[in-house]
PDB file of C-alpha atoms and ligand atoms in Angstrom:
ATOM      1  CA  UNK C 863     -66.519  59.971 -97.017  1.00  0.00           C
ATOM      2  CA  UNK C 864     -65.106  58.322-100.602  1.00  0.00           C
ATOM      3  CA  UNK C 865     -66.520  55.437-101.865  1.00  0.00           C
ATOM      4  CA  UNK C 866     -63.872  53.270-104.173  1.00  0.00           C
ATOM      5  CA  UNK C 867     -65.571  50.259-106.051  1.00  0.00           C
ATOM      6  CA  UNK C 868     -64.125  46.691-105.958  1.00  0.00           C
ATOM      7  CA  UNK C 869     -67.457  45.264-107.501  1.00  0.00           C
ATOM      8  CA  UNK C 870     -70.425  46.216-108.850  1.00  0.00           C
ATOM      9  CA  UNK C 871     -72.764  43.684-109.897  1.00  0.00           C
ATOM     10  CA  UNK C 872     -76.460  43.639-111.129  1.00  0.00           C
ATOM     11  CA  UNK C 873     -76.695  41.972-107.775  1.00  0.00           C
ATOM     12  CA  UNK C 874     -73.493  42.071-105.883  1.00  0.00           C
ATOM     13  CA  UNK C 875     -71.365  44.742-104.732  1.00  0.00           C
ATOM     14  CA  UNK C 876     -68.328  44.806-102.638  1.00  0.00           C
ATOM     15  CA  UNK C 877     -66.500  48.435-102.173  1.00  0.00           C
ATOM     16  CA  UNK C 878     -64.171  50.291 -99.910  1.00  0.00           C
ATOM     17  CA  UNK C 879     -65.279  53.630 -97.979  1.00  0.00           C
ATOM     18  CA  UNK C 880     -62.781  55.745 -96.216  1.00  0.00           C
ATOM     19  CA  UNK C 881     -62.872  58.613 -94.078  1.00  0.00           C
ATOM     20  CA  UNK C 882     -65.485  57.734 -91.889  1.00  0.00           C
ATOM     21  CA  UNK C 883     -66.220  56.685 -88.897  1.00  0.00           C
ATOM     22  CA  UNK C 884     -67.773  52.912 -87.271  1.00  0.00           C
ATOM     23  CA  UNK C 885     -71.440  54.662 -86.409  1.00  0.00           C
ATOM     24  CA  UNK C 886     -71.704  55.626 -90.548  1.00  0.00           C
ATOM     25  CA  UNK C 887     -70.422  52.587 -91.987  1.00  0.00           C
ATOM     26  CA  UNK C 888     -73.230  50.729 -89.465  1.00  0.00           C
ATOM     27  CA  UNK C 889     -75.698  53.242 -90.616  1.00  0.00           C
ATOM     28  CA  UNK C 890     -75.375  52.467 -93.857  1.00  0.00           C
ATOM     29  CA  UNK C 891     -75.584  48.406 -93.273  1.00  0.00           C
ATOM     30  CA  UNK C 892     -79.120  49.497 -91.281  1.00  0.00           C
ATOM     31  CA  UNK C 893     -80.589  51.656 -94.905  1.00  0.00           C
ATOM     32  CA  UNK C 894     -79.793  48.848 -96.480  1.00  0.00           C
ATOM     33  CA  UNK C 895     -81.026  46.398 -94.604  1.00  0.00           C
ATOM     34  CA  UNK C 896     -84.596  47.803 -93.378  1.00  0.00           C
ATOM     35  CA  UNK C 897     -84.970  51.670 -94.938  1.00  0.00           C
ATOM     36  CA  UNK C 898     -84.543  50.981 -98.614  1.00  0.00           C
ATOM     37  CA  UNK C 899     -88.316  50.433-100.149  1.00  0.00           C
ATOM     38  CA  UNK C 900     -88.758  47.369-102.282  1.00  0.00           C
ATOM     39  CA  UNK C 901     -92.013  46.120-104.221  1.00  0.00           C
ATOM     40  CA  UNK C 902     -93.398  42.851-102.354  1.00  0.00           C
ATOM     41  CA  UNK C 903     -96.638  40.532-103.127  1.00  0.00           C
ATOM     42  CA  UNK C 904     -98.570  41.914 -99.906  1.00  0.00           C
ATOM     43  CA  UNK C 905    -102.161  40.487-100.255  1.00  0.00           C
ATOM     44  CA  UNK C 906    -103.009  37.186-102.098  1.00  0.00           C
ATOM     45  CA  UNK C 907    -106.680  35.921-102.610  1.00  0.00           C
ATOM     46  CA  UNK C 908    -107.444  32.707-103.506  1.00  0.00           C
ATOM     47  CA  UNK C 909    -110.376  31.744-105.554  1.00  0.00           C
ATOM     48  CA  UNK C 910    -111.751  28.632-104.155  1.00  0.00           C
ATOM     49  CA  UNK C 911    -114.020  26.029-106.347  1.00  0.00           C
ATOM     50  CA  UNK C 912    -114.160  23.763-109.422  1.00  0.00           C
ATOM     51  CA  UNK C 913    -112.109  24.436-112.524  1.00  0.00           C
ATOM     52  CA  UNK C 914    -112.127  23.336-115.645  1.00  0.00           C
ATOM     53  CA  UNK C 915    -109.521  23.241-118.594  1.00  0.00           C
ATOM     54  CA  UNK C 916    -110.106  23.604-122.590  1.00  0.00           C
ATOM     55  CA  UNK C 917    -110.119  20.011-122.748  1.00  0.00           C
ATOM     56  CA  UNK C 918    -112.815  20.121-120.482  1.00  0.00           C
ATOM     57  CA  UNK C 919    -111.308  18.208-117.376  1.00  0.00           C
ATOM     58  CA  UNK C 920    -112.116  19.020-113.996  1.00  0.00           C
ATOM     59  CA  UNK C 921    -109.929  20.267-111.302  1.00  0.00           C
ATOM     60  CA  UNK C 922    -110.759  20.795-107.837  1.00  0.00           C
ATOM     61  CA  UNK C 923    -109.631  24.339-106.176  1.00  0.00           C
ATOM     62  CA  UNK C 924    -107.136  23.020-103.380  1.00  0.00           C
ATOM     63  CA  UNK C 925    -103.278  22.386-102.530  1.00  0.00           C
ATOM     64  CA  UNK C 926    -101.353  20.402-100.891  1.00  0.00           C
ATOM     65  CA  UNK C 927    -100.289  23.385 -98.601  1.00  0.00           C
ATOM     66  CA  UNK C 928    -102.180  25.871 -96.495  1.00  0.00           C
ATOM     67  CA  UNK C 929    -103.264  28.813 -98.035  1.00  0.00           C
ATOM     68  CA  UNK C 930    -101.414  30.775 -95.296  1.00  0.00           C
ATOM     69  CA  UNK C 931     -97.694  29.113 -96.565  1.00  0.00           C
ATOM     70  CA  UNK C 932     -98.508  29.869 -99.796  1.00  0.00           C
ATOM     71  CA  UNK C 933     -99.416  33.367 -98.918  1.00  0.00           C
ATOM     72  CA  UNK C 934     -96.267  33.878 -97.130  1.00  0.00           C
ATOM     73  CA  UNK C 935     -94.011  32.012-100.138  1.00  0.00           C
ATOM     74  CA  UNK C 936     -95.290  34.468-102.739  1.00  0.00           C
ATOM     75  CA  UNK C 937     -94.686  37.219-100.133  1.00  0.00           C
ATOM     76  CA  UNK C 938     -90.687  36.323-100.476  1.00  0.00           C
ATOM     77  CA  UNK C 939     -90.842  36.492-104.150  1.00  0.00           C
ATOM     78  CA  UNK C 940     -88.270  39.122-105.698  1.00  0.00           C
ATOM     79  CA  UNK C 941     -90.503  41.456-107.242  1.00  0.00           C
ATOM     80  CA  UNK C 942     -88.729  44.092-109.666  1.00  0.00           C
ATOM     81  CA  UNK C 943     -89.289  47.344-108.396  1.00  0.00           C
ATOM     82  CA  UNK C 944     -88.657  50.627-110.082  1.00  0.00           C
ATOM     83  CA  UNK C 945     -88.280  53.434-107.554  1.00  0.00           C
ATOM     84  CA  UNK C 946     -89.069  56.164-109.551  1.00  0.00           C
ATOM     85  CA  UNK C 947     -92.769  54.755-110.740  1.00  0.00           C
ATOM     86  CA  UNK C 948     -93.929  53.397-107.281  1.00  0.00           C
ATOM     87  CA  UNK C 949     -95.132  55.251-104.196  1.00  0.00           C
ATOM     88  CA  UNK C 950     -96.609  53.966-100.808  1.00  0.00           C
ATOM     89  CA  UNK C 951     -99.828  52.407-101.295  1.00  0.00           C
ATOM     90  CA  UNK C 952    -101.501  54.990 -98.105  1.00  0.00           C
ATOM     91  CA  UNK C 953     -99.960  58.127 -99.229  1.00  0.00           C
ATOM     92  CA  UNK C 954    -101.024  57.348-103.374  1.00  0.00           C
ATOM     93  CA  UNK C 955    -103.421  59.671-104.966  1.00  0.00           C
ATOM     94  CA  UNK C 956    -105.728  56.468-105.311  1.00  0.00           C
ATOM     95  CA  UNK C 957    -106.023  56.928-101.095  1.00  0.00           C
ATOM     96  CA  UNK C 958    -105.541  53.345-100.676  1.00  0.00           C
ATOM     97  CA  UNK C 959    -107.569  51.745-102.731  1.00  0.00           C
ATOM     98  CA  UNK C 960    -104.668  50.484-105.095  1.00  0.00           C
ATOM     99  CA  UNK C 961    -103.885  51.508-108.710  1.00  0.00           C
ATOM    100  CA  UNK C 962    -100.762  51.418-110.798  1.00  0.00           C
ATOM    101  CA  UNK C 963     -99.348  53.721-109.077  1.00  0.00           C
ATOM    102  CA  UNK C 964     -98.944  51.640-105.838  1.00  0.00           C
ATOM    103  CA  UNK C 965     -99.652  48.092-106.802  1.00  0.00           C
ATOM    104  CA  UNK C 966     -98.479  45.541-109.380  1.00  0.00           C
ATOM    105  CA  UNK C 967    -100.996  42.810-109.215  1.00  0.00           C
ATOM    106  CA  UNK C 968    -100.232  39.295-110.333  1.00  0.00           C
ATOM    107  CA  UNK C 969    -102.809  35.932-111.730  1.00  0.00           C
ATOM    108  CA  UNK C 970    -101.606  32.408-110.794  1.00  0.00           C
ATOM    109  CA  UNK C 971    -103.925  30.249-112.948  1.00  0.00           C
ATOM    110  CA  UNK C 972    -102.320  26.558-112.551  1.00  0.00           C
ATOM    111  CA  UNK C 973    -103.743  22.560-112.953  1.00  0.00           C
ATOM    112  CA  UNK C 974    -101.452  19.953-111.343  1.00  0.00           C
ATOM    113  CA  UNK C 975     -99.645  17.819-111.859  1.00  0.00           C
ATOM    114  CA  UNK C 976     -96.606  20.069-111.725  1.00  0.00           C
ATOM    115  CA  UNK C 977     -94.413  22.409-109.955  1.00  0.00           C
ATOM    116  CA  UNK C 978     -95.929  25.728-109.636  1.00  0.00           C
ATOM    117  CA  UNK C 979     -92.945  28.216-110.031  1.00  0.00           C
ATOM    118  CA  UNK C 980     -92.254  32.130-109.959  1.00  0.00           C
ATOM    119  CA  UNK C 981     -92.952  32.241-113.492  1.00  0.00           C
ATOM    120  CA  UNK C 982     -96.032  30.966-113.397  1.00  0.00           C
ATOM    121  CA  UNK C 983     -96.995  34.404-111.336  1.00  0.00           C
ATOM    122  CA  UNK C 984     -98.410  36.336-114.474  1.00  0.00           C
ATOM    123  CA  UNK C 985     -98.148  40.164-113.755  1.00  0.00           C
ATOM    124  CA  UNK C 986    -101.416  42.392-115.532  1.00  0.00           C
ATOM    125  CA  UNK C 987    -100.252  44.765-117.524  1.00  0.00           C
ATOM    126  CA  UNK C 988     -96.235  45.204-118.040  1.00  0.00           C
ATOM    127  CA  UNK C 989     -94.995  41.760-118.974  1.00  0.00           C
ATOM    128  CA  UNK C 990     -91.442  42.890-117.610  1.00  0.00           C
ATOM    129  CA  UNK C 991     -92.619  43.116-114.264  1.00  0.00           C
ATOM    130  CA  UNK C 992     -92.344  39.171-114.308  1.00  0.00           C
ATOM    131  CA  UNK C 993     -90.951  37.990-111.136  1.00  0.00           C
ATOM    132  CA  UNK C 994     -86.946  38.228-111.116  1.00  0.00           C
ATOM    133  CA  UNK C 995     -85.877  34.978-110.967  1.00  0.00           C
ATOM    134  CA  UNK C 996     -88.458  32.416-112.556  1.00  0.00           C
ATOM    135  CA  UNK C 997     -87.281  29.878-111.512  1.00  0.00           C
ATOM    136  CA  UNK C 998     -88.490  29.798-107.486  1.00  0.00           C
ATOM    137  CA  UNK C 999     -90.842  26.756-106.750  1.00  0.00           C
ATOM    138  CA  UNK C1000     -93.947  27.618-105.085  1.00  0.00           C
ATOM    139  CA  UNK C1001     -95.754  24.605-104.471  1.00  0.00           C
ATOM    140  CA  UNK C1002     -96.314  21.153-106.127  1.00  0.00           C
ATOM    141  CA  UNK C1003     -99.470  20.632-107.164  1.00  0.00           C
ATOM    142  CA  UNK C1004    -101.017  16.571-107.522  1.00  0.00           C
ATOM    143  CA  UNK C1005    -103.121  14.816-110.443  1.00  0.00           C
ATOM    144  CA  UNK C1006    -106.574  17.224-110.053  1.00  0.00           C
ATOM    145  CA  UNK C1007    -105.637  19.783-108.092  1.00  0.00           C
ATOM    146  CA  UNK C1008    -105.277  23.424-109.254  1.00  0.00           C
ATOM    147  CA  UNK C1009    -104.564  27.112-107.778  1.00  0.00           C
ATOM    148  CA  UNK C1010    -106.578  30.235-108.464  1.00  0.00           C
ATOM    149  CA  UNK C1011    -104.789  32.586-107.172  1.00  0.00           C
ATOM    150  CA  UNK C1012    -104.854  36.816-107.860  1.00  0.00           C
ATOM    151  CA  UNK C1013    -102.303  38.610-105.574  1.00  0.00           C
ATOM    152  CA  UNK C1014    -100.881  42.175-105.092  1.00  0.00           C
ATOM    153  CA  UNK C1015     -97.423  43.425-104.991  1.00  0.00           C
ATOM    154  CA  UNK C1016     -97.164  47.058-102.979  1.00  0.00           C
ATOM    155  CA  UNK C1017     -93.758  49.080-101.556  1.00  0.00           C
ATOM    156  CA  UNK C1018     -92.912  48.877 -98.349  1.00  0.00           C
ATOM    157  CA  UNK C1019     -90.155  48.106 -96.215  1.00  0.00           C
ATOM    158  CA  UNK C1020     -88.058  45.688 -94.333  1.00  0.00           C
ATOM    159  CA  UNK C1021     -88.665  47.939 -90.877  1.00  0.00           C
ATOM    160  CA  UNK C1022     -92.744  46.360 -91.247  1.00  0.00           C
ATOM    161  CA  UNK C1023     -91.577  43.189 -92.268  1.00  0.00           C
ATOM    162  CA  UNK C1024     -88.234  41.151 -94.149  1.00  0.00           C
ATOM    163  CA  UNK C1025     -90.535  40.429 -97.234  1.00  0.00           C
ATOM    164  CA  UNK C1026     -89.651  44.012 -98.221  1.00  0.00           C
ATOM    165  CA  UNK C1027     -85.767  43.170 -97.594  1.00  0.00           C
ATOM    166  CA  UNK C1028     -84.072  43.506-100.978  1.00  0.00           C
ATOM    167  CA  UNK C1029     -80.361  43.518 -99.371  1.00  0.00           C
ATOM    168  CA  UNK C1030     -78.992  40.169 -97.962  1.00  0.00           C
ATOM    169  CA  UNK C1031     -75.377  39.322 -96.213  1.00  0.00           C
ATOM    170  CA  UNK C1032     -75.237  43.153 -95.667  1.00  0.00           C
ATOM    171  CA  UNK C1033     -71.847  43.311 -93.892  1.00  0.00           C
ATOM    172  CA  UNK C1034     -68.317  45.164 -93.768  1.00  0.00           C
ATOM    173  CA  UNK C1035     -64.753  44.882 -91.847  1.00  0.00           C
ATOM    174  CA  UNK C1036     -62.493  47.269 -91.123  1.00  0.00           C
ATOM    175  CA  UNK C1037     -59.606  47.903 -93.757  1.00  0.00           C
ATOM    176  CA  UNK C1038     -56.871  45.517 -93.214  1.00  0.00           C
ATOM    177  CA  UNK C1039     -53.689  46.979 -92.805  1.00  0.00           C
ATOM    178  CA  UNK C1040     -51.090  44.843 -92.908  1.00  0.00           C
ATOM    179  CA  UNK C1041     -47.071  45.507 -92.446  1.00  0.00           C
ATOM    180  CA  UNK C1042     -44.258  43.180 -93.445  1.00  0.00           C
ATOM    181  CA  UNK C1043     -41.452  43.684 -91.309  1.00  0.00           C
ATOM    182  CA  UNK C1044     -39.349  40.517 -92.079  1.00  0.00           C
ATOM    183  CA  UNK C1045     -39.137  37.736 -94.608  1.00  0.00           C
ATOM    184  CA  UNK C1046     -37.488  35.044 -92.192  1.00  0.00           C
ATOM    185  CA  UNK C1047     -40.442  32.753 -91.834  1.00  0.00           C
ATOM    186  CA  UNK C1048     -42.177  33.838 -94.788  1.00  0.00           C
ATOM    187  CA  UNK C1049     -43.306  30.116 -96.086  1.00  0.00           C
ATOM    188  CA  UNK C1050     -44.810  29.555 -92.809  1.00  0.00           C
ATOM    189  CA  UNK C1051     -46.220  32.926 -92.477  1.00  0.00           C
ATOM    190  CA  UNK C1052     -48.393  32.633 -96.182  1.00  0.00           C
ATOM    191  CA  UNK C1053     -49.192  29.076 -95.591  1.00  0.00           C
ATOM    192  CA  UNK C1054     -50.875  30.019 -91.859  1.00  0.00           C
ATOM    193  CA  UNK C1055     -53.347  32.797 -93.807  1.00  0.00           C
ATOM    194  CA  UNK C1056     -56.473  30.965 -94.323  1.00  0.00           C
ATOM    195  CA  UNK C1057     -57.210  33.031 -96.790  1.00  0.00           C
ATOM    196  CA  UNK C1058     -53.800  33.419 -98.929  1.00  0.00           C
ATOM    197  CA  UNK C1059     -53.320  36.914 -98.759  1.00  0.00           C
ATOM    198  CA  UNK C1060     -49.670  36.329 -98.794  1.00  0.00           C
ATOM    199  CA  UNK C1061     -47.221  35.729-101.689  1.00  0.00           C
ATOM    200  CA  UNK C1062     -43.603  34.225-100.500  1.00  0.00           C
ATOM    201  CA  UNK C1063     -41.140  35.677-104.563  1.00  0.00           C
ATOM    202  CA  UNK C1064     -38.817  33.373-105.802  1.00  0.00           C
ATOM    203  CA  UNK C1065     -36.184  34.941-103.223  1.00  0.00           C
ATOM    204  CA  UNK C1066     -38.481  33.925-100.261  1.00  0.00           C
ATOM    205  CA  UNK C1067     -39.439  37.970 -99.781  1.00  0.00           C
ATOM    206  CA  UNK C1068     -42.406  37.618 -97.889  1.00  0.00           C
ATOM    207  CA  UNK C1069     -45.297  39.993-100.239  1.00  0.00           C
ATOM    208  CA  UNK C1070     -48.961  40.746 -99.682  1.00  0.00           C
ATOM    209  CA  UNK C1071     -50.839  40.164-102.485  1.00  0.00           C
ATOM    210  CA  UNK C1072     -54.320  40.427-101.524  1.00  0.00           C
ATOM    211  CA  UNK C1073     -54.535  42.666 -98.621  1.00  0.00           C
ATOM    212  CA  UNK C1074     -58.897  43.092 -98.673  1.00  0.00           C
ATOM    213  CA  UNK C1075     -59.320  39.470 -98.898  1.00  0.00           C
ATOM    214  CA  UNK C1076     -57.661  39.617 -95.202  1.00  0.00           C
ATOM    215  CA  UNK C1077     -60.034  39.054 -92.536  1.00  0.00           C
ATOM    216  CA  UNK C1078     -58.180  40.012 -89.255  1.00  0.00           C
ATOM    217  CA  UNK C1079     -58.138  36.435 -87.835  1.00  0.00           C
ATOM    218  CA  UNK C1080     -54.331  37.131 -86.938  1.00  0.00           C
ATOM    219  CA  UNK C1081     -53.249  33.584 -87.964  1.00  0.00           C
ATOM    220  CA  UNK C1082     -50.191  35.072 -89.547  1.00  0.00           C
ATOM    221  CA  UNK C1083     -49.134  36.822 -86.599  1.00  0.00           C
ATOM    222  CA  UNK C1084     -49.501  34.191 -83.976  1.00  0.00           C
ATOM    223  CA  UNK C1085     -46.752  32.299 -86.360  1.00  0.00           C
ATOM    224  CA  UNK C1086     -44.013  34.216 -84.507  1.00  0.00           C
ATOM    225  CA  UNK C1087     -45.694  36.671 -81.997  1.00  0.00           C
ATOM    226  CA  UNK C1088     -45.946  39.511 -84.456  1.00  0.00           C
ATOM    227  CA  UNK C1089     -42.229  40.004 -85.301  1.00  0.00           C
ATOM    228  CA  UNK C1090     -42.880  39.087 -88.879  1.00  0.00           C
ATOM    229  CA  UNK C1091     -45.873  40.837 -90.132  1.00  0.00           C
ATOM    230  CA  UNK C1092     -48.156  43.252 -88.491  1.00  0.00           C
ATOM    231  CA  UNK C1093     -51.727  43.523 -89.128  1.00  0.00           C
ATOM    232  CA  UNK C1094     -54.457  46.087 -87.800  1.00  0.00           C
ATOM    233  CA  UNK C1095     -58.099  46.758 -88.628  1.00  0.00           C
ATOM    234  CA  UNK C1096     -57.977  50.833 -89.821  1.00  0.00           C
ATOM    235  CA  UNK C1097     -60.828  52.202 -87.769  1.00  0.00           C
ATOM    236  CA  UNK C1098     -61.688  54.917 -90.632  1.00  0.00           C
ATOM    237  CA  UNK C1099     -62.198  52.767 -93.894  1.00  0.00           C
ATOM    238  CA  UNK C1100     -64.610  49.622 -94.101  1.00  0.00           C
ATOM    239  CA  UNK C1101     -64.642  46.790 -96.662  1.00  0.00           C
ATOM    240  CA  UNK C1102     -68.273  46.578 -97.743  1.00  0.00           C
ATOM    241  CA  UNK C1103     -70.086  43.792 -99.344  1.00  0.00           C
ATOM    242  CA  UNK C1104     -73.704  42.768 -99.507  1.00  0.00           C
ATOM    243  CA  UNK C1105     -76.443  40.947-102.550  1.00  0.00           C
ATOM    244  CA  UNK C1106     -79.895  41.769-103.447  1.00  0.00           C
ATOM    245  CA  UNK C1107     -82.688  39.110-104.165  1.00  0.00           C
ATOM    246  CA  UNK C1108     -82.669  40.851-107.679  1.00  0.00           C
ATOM    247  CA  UNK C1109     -86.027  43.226-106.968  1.00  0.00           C
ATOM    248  CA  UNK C1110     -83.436  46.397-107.487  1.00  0.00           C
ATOM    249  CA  UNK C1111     -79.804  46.671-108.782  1.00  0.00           C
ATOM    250  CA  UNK C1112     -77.058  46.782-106.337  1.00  0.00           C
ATOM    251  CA  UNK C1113     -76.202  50.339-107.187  1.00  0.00           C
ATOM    252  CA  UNK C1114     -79.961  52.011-106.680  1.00  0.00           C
ATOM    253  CA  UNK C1115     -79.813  50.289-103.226  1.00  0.00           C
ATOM    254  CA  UNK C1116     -76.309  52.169-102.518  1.00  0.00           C
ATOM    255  CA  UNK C1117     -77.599  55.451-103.654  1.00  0.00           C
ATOM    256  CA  UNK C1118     -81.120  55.173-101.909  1.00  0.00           C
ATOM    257  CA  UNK C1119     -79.554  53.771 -98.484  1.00  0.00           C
ATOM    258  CA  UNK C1120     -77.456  57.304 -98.718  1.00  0.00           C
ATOM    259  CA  UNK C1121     -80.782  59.214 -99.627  1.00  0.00           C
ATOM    260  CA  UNK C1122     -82.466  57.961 -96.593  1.00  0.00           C
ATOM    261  CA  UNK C1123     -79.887  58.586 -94.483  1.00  0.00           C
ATOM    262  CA  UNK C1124     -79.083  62.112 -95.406  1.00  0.00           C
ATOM    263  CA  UNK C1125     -83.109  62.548 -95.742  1.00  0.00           C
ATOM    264  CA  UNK C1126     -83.081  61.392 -91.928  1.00  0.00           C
ATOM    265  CA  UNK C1127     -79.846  63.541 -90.666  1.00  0.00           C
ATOM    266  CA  UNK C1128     -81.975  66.942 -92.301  1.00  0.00           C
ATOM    267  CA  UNK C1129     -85.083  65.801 -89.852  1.00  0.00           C
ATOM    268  CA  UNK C1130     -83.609  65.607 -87.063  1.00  0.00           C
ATOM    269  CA  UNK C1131     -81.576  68.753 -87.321  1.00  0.00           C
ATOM    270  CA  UNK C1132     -84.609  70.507 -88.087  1.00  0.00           C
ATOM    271  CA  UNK C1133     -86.471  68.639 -85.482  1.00  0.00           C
ATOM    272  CA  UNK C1134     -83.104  69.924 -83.311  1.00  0.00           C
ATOM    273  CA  UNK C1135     -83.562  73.793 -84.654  1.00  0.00           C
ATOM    274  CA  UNK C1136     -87.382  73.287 -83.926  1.00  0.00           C
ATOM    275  CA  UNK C1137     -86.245  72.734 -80.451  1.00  0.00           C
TER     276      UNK C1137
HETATM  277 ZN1   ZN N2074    -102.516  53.924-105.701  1.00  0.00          ZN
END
């Protein structure tokens, strides 16, 4: 399999592999949807009761939201997550209990009114474990009301639940491959593509100009029943694109999606030899 780049973003990537076969390209889309690890906010505790600021005014603990939306809002949040420094909270040496090792816990101290966003979630310890994006609301709180709020971050992934999804719009088509075999319509022919993959030169020679932005929808061949142009989806290369929410770069997801699934092939051909 060769892997040939077309973008790689902090948080995008889009890229071309050939050589392969249908059941690998979907086995990478299924790593990198539900088998790559991310950090996620997991358990969140709220601290219920009066409050009261500097200035000596009094808040009252409570929302305008359930506890339980809140809870699952935080879950969503991108939290960055560093592979190499995190393990599963039940196999850490702590056995479960939670330390650094396995849990990044954040403080959400906040009096209304206002808009309670990401950045509001303070992280203890590292300051540049700071949510990803600050910018996510939460919850608005009113004239009084406040938020206590102390909740913890731990790996896991998208197979338990798609809080621990860091890849979104995970998706690939086969490689268009598309033939010009006559320039007689060509106006008509790069005016049908929906997605102007054709270019018609100044002597009205028909040209493909951007061949992956092609999505097989055959437009251009329905123009004149395929004498024209010719287009097929190659069964052995893929266009591949997909985003993350931020919590790791595009690139560690690519290289841990093809860790896990190599990791998985070598179990079950032991679990094979076993047999
Ligand atoms: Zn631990």
């Amino acid at each position: 399999m060769e892997i040939e780049t077309i973008e790689m973003g902090e948080k995008k990537a889009r890229f071309v592999i050939r050589d392969t076969s249908p059941a690998m390209a979907n086995a990478l889309r299924r790593a990198l949807v539900n088998k790559v690890p991310k950090m996620a906010i997991d358990t969140v505790e709220f601290h219920l009761g009066s409050m009261r600021d500097e200035e000596g005014k009094e808040y009252e603990s409570k929302t305008p939201l359930f506890d339980e939306i809140i809870a699952h809002r935080l879950g969503l949040l991108p939290v960055p997550t560093d592979l190499s420094l995190y393990t599963y909270k039940d196999k850490c040496v702590c056995g479960g209990e939670g330390c650094p090792n396995c849990t990044i816990i954040y403080s959400l101290v906040k009096s209304g009114p206002c808009t309670v966003l990401s950045s509001d979630m303070v992280p203890l310890g590292d300051p540049n474990l700071a949510i990803c994006d600050p910018d996510i609301p939460i919850l608005e709180l009113g004239d009084g009301q406040s938020v206590m709020i102390y909740a913890h971050a731990v790996l896991g992934t998208a197979e338990n639940h798609a809080k621990w999804q860091a890849a979104s719009g995970v998706g690939y088509k086969y490689m268009p491959v598309i033939t010009v075999k006559s320039s007689k319509r060509a106006q008509e022919i790069a005016d049908s593509c929906p997605r102007g993959v054709f270019t018609v030169s100044a002597s009205g020679d028909l040209g493909v100009e951007k061949p992956l932005d092609c999505m097989l929808c055959d437009s251009c061949v329905e123009v004149d029943g395929g004498e024209s142009v010719e287009v097929v989806g190659d069964e052995t290369s893929f266009v591949f694109s997909f985003e993350t929410d931020g919590s790791l770069s595009a690139e560690t997801m690519i290289l841990k999606a093809c860790e896990v699934i190599s990791e998985g092939a070598k179990a079950f051909s032991e679990s094979v030899d076993a047999l």
